[in-house]
XYZ file of C-alpha atoms in Angstrom:
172
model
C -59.099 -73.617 54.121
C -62.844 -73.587 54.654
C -65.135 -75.356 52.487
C -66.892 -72.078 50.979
C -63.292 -71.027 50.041
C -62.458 -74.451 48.566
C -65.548 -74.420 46.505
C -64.525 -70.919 45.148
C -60.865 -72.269 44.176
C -62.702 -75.395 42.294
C -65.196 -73.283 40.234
C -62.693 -70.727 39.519
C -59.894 -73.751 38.351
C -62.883 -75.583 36.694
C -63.933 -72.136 34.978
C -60.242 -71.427 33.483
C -60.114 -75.402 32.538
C -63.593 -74.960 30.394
C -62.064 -71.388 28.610
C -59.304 -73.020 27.528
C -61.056 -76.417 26.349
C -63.004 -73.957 24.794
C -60.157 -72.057 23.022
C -58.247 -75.249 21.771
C -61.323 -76.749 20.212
C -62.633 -73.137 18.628
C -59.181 -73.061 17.132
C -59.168 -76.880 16.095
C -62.454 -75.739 13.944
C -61.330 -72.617 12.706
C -57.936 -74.683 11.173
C -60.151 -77.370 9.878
C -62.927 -75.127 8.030
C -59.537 -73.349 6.773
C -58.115 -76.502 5.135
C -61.367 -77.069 3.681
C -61.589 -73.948 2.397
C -58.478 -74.322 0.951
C -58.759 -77.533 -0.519
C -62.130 -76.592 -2.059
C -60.177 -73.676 -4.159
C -57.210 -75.895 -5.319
C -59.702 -78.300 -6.395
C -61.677 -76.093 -8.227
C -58.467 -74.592 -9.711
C -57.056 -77.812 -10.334
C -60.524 -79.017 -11.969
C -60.497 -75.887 -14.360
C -56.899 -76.256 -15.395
C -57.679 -79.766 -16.581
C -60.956 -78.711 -17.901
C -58.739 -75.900 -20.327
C -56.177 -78.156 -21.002
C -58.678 -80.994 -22.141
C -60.371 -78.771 -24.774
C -56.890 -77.608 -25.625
C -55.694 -81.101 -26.792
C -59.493 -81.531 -28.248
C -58.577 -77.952 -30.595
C -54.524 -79.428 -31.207
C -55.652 -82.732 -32.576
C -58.357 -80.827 -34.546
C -55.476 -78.644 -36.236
C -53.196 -81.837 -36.725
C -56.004 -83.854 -38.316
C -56.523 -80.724 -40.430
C -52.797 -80.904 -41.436
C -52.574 -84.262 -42.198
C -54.059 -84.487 -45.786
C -51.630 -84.210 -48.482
C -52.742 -80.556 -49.612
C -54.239 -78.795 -46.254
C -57.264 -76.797 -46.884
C -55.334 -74.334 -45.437
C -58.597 -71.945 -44.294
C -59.336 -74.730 -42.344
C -56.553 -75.097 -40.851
C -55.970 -71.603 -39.779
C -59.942 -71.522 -38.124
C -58.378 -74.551 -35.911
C -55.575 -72.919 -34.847
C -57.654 -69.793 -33.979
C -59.740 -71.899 -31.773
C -56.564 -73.730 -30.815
C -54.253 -70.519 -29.814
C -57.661 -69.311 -27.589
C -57.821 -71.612 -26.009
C -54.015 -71.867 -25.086
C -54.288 -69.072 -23.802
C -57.442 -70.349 -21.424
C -55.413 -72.816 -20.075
C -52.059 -70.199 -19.377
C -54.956 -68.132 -17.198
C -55.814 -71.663 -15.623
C -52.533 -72.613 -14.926
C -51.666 -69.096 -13.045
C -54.355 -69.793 -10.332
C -53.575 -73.498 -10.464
C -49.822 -71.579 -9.254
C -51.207 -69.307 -7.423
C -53.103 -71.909 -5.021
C -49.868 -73.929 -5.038
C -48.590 -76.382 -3.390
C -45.010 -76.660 -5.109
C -45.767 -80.180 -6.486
C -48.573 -79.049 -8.480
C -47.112 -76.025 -9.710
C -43.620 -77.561 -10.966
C -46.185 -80.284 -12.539
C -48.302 -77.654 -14.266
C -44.694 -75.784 -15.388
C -43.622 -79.303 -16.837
C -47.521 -79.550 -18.975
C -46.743 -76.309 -20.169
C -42.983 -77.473 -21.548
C -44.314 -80.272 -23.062
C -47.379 -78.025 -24.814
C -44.780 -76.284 -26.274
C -42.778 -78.431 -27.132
C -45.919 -79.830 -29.178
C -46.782 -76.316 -30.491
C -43.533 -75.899 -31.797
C -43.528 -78.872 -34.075
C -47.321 -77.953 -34.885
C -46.398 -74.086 -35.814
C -43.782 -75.531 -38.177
C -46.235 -77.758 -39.978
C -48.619 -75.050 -39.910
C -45.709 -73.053 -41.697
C -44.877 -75.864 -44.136
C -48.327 -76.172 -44.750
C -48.803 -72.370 -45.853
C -45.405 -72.876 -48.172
C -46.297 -75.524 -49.532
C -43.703 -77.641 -48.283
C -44.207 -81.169 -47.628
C -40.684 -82.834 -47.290
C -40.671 -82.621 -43.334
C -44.153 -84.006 -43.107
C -43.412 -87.945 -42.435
C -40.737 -86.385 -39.806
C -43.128 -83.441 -37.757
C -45.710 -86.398 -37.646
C -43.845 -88.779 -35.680
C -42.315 -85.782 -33.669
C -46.075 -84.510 -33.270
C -47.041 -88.003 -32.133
C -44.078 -88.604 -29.242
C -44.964 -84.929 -28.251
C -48.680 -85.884 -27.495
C -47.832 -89.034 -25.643
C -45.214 -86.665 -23.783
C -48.042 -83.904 -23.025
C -50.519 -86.808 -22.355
C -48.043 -88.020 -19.548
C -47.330 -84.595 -18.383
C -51.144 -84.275 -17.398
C -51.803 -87.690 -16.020
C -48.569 -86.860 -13.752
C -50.240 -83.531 -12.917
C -53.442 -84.879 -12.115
C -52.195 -87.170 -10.025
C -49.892 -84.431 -8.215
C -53.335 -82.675 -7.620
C -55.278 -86.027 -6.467
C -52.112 -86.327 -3.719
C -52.793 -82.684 -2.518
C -56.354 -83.139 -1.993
C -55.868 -86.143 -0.088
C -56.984 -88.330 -2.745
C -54.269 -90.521 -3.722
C -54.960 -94.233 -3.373
């Protein structure tokens, strides 16, 4: 093989070995800005949904405090569970993206928040229902029900934030 010929077969092998560096590395940056992409909009979702539920709990306590004297000023109590039931239902719209972005860990977190919020709703809606009648015999009872239903909500989110921290890559 001549020299001219030789020099031909290098460029040519030296061209093809450039294209594909080329095409590797495009595609190593095109994955990467996609996982950050990604990650950005789980975060934010993630952020949100904890935002919503945090004034949720703020609106929850409001409308147990409100129940807790022993004859509820019961106009009161149904402006807190206005603001309480809207913004519920801010946190349900927060929670579908939060399941939308996925992964699975977050999601079956977020599903196990929303069993214990109502699981605290329930006993709250019966107090709120006692309240309105009048009745005051299940009080002691819904209170300490109310109370291991907010440290079982309050453990539901810290698990769910940290379910969220271990998708972003954030876990320690």
């Amino acid at each position: 093989m001549d020299a001219g010929l030789a020099a031909l077969v290098g460029a040519a092998v030296g061209s093809l070995a450039t294209i594909g560096a080329a095409w590797v590395n495009g595609r190593a940056t095109a994955r990467s800005q996609f996982d950050q992409w990604r990650r950005q909009h789980r975060r934010d979702a993630y952020a949100n949904y904890l935002g919503t539920l945090h004034d949720r709990d703020i609106a929850m306590d409001a409308v147990l405090g409100a129940l807790q004297p022993e004859t509820p000023d019961l106009r009161d109590v149904e402006e807190k569970v206005h603001r309480f039931v809207t913004l519920a239902r801010e946190a349900h719209r927060a929670a579908e993206v939060v399941i939308l972005e996925g992964p699975l860990s977050t999601v079956e977190s977020a599903d196990r928040v929303a069993r214990a919020s109502g699981d605290l709703s329930s006993v709250m809606r019966r107090m709120v229902e006692n309240a309105h009648a009048g009745d005051s015999s299940q009080r002691a009872a819904d209170t300490a029900l109310a109370a291991e239903g907010e440290h079982a909500l309050y453990q539901a989110v810290k698990n769910f934030r940290a379910a969220a921290s271990d998708v972003l890559g954030n876990a320690n």
